[in-house]
Tab-separated table of C-alpha atoms in Angstrom:
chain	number	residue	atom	x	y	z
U	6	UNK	CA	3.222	10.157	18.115
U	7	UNK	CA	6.493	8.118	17.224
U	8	UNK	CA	4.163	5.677	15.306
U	9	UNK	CA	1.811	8.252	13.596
U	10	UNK	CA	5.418	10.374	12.553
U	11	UNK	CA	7.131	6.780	11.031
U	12	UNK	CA	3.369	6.033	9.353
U	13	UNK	CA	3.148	9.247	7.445
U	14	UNK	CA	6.678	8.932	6.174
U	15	UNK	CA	6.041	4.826	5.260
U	16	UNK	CA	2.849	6.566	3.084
U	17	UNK	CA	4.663	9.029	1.475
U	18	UNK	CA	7.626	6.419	0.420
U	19	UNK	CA	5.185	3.809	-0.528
U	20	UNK	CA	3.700	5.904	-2.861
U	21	UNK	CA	6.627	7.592	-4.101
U	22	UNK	CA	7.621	3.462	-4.959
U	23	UNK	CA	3.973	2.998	-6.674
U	24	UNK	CA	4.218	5.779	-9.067
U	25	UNK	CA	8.031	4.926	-10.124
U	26	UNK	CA	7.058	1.367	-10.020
U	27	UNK	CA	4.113	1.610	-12.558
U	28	UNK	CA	6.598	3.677	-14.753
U	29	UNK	CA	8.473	0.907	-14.916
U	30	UNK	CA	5.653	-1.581	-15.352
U	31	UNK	CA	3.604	-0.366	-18.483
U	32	UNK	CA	6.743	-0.973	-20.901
U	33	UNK	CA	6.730	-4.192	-19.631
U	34	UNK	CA	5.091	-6.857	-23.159
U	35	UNK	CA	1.807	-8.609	-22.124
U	36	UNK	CA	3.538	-11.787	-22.413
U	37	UNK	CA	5.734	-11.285	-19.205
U	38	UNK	CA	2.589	-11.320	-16.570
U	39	UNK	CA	2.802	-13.789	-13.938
U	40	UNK	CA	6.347	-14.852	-14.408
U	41	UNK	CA	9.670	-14.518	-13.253
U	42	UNK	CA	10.986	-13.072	-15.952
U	43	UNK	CA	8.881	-9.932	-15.593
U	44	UNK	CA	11.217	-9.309	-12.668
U	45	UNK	CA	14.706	-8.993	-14.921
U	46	UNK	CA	12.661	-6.719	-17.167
U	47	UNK	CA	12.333	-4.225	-14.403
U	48	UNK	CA	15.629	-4.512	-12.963
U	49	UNK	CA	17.082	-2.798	-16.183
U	50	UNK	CA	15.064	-0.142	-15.829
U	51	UNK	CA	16.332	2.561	-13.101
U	52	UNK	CA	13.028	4.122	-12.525
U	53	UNK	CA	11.991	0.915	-11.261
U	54	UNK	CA	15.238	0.126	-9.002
U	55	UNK	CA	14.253	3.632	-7.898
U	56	UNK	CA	11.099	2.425	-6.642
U	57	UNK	CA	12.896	-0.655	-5.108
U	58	UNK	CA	14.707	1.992	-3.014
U	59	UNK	CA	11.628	3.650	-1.267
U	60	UNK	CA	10.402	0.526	-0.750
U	61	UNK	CA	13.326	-0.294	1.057
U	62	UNK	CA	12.656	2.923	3.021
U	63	UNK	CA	9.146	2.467	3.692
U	64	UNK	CA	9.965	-1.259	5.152
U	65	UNK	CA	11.798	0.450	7.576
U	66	UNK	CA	9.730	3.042	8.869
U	67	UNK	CA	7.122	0.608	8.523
U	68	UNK	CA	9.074	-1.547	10.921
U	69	UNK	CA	9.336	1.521	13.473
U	70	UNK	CA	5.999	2.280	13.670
U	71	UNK	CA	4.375	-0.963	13.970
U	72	UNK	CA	6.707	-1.750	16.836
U	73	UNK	CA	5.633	1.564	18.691
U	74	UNK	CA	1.670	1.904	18.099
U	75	UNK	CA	-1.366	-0.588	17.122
U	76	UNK	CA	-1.605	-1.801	13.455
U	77	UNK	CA	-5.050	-0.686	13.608
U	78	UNK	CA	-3.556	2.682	13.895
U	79	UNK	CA	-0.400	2.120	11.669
U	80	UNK	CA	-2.069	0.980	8.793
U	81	UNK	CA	-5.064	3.094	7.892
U	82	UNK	CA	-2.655	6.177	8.184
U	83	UNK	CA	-1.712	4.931	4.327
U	84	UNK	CA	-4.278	5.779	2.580
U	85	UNK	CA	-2.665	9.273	2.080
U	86	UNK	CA	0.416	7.839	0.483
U	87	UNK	CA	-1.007	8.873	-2.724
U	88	UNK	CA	-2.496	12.573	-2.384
U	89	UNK	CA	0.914	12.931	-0.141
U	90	UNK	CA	3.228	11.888	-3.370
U	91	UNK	CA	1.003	13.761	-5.864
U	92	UNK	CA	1.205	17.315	-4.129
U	93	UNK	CA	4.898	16.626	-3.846
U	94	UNK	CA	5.490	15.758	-7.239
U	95	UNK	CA	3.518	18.643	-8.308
U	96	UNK	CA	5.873	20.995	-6.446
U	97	UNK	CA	9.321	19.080	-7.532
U	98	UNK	CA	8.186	19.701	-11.378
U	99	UNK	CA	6.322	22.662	-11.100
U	100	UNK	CA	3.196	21.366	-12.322
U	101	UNK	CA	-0.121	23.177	-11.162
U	102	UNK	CA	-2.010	20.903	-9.946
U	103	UNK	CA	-5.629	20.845	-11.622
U	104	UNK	CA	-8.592	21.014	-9.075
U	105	UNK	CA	-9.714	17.406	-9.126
U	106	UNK	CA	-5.811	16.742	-7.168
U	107	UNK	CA	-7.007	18.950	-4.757
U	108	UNK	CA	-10.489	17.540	-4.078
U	109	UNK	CA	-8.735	14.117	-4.221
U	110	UNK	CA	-6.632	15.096	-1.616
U	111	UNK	CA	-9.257	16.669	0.466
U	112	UNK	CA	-11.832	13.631	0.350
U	113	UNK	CA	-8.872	11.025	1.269
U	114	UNK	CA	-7.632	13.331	3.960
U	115	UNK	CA	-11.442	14.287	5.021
U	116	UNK	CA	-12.222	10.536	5.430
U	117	UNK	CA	-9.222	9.084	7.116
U	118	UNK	CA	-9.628	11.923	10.191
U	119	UNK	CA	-13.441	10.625	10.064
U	120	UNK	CA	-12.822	7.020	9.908
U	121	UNK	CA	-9.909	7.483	12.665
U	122	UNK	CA	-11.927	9.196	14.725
U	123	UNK	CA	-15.158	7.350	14.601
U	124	UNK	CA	-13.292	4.136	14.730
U	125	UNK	CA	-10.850	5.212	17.579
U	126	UNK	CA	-8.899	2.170	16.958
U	127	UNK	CA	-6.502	1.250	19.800
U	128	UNK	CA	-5.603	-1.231	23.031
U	129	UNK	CA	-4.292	-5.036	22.195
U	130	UNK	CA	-1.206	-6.581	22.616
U	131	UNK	CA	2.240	-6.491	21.589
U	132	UNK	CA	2.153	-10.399	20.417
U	133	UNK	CA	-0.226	-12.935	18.844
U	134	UNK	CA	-0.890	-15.811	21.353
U	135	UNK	CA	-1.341	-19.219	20.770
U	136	UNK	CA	-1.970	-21.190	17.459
U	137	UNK	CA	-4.000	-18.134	16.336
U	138	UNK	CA	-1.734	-18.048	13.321
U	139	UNK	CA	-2.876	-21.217	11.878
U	140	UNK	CA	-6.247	-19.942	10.721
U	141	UNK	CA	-5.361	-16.659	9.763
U	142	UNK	CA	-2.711	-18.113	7.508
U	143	UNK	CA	-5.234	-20.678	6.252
U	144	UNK	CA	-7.947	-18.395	5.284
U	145	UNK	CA	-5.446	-15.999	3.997
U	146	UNK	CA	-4.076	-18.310	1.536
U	147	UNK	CA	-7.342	-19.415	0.369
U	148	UNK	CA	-8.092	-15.593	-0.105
U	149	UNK	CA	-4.906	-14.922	-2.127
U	150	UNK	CA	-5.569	-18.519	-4.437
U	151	UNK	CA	-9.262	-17.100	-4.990
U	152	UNK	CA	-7.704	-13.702	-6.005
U	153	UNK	CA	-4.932	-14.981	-8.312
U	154	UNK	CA	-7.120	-17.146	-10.431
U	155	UNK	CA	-9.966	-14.964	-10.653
U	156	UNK	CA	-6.945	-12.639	-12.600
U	157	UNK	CA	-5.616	-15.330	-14.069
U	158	UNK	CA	-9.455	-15.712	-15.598
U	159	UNK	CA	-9.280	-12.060	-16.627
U	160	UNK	CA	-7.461	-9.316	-18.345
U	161	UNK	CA	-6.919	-5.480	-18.388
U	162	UNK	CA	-8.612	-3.910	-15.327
U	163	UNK	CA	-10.476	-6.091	-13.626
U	164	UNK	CA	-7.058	-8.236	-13.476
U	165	UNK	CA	-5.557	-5.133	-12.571
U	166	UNK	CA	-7.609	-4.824	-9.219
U	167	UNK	CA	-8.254	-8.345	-8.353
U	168	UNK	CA	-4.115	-8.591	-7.899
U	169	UNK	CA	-3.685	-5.203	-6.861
U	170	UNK	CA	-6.391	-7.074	-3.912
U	171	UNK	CA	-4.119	-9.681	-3.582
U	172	UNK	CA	-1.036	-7.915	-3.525
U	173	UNK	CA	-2.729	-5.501	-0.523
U	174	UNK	CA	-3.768	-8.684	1.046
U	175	UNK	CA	-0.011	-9.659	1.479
U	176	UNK	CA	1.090	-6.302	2.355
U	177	UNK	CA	-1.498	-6.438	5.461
U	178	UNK	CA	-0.531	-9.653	6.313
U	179	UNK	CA	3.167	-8.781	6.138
U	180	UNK	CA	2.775	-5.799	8.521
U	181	UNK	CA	1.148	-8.215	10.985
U	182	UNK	CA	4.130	-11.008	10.826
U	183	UNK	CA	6.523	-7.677	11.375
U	184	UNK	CA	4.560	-6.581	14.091
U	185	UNK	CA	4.422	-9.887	15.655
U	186	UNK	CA	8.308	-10.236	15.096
U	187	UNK	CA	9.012	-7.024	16.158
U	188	UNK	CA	7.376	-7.447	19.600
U	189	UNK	CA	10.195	-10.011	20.132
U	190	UNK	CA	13.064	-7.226	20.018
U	191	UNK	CA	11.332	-5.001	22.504
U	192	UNK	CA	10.164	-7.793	24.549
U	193	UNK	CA	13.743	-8.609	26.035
U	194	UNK	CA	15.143	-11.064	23.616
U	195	UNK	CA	17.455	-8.913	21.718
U	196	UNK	CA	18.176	-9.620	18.073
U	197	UNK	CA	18.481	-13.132	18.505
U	198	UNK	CA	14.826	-13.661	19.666
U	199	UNK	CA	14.284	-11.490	16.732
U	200	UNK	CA	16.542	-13.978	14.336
U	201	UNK	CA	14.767	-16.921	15.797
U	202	UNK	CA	11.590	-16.178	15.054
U	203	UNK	CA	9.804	-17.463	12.096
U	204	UNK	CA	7.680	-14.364	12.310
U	205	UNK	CA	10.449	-12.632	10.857
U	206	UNK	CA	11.209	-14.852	7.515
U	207	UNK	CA	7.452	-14.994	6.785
U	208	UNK	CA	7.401	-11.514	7.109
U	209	UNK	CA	10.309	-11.306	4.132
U	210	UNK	CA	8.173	-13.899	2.050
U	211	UNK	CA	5.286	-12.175	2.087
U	212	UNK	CA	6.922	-8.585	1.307
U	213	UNK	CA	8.386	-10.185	-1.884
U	214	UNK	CA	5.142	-12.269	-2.831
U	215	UNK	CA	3.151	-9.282	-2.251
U	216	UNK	CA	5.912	-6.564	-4.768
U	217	UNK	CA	5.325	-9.710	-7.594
U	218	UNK	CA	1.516	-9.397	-7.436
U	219	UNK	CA	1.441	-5.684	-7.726
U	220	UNK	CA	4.096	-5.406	-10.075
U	221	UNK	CA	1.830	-8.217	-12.288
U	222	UNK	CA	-1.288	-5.436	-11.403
U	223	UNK	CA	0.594	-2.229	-12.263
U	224	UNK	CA	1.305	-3.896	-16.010
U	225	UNK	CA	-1.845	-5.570	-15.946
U	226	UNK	CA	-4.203	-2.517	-15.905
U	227	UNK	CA	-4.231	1.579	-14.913
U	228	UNK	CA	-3.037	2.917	-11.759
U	229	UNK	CA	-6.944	3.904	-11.882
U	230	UNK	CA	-8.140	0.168	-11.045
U	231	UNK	CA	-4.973	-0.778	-9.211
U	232	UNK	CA	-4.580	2.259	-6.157
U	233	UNK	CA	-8.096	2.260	-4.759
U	234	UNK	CA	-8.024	-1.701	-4.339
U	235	UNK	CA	-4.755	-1.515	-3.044
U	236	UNK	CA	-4.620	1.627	-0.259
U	237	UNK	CA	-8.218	0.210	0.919
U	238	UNK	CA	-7.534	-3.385	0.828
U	239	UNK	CA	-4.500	-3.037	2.685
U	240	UNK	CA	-6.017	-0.677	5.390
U	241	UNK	CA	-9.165	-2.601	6.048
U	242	UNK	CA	-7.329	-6.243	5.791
U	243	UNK	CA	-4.752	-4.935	8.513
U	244	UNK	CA	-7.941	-3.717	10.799
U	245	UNK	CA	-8.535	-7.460	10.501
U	246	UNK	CA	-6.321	-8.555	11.464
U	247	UNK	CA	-5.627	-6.112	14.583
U	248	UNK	CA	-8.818	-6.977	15.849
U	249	UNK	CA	-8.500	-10.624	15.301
U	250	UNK	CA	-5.231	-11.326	16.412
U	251	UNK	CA	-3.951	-8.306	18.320
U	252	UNK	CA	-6.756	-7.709	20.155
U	253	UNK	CA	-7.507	-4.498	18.983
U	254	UNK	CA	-10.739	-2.921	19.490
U	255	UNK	CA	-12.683	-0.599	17.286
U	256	UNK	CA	-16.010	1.348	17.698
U	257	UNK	CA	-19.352	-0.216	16.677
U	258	UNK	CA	-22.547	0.208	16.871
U	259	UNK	CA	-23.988	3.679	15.291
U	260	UNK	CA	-20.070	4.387	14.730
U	261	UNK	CA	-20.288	2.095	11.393
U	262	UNK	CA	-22.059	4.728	9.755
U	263	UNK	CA	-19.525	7.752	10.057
U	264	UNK	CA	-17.096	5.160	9.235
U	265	UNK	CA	-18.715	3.749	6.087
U	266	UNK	CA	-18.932	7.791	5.159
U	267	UNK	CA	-14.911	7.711	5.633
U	268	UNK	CA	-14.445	4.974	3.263
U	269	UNK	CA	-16.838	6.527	0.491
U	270	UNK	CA	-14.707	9.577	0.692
U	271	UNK	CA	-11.280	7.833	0.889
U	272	UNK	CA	-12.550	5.327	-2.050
U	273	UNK	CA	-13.635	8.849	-4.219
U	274	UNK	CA	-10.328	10.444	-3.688
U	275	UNK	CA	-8.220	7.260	-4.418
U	276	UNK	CA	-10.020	7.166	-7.864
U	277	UNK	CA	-9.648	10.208	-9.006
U	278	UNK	CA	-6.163	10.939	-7.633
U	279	UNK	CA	-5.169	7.768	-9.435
U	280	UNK	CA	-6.875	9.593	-12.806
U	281	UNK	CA	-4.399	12.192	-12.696
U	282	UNK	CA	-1.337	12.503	-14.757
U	283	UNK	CA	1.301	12.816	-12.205
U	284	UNK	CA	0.170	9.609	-10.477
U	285	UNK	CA	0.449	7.746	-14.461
U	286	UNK	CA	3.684	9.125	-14.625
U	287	UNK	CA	2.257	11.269	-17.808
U	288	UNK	CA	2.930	14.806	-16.678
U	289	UNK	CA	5.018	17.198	-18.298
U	290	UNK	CA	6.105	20.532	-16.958
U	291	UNK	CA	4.728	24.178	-18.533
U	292	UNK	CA	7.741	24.993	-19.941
U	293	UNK	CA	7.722	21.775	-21.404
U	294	UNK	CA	4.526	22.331	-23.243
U	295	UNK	CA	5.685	25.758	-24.438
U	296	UNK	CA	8.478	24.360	-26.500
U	297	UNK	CA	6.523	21.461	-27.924
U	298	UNK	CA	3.814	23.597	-28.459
């Protein structure tokens, strides 16, 4: 319960930091994507160090709950980061909230209880044995190179989602190394087993390579073709790697189908949530439109 509790609030700041972020990122010129400098364009703009903030947040209760359940649990419980922030941004500027929101919401909802529970995700260990990085690292990489310069080959949406894919690829693999490094604070080492882990720097490297890639996909392209690449990527890439390095196990066999049903209706919601104008940062409040009106 501790892990599910820490895992809804890491959704809801996550995409509290997505909206805020892609504020941020659309006044951002065309001829700042994929470099540095697109990063001291954001950091003068406060609705962006804003975002920075709840990403801070989410790290942390990210951090909890992957050190108290399975990240085959932990991560799939994401996906309703952004019906979660919609409905609550709704309420904080009185905006009604069109039906579409609501069927969003429902389908996302509907399909992670019916992937969760067809799946049943759960058992593996605390730690990754062996050398059983060295692969995962390697084929990750190659992913992530694939990724990039199929974007770099592109423009508007399609690089959108190809790095919003990338940047969800990091994101999974960064809740794994944090896992992983985790495991060595609970395991009887204190913080210095913790500190002496490289677990724990490659978890910081990929944090901050994976925030550059989807800040590059928020300016590339809409919310629209970055959020469903991005909540399902990161979900199904951290199943991945549960099951391949954890240990984790997962329902097969006639099971696939309910769960292929649970991504159609997660994938669904995610698109049109990501339509809507509360998640583009577009909405205005009623009494708003009186007086221009």
């Amino acid at each position: 319960m501790i892990s599910v509790f820490f895992a809804i609030l890491t959704a809801l700041s996550n995409g509290t930091a997505s909206v805020l972020q892609r504020r941020a990122a659309i006044n951002v010129p065309d001829r700042e994507a994929m470099r540095v400098s697109l990063i001291g364009h954001l950091l003068r703009q406060k609705v962006w160090l804003a975002g920075i903030a709840m990403v801070i947040v989410a790290a942390v209760c990210q951090a909890v709950a992957l050190a108290t359940g399975p990240i085959a649990v932990v991560q799939p419980i994401f996906v309703i980061e952004l019906p979660a922030t919609l409905l609550l941004a709704g309420f904080v500027m009185r905006v009604r909230l069109p039906r579409p929101v609501w069927y969003g919401a429902a389908a996302v909802t509907a399909g992670l209880a019916l992937g969760m529970a067809s799946a049943a995700p759960g058992g593996g260990s605390a730690t990754v044995h062996g050398a059983a990085w060295v692969p995962a690292l390697i084929l990750t990489g190659l992913f992530e190179a694939a990724l990039i310069a199929g974007a770099r080959a592109t423009r508007g949406n399609l690089r959108a989602a190809l790095l919003g894919l990338a940047a969800a690829c990091g994101y999974a693999l960064t809740a794994a190394l944090m896992k992983d490094a985790m495991a060595r604070l609970s395991d009887g080492g204190g913080v210095v087993a913790l500190l002496e882990s490289w677990q724990l720097y490659g978890t910081a490297a990929a944090g901050v390579g994976s925030l550059f890639l989807l800040q590059n996909a928020l300016q590339a392209g809409t919310l629209v073709a970055v959020q469903p690449c991005l909540t399902l990527g990161d979900a199904l890439i951290s199943v991945l790697y549960g099951v391949t390095l954890f240990g984790e196990q997962l329902r097969t066999g006639w099971w696939l189908l309910p769960e292929l049903l649970a991504l159609g209706l997660i994938t669904a919601g995610c698109i049109e949530l990501a339509r809507s104008p509360l998640a583009t940062g577009n909405a205005t409040s009623p009494a708003r439109k009186r007086r221009v009106d």
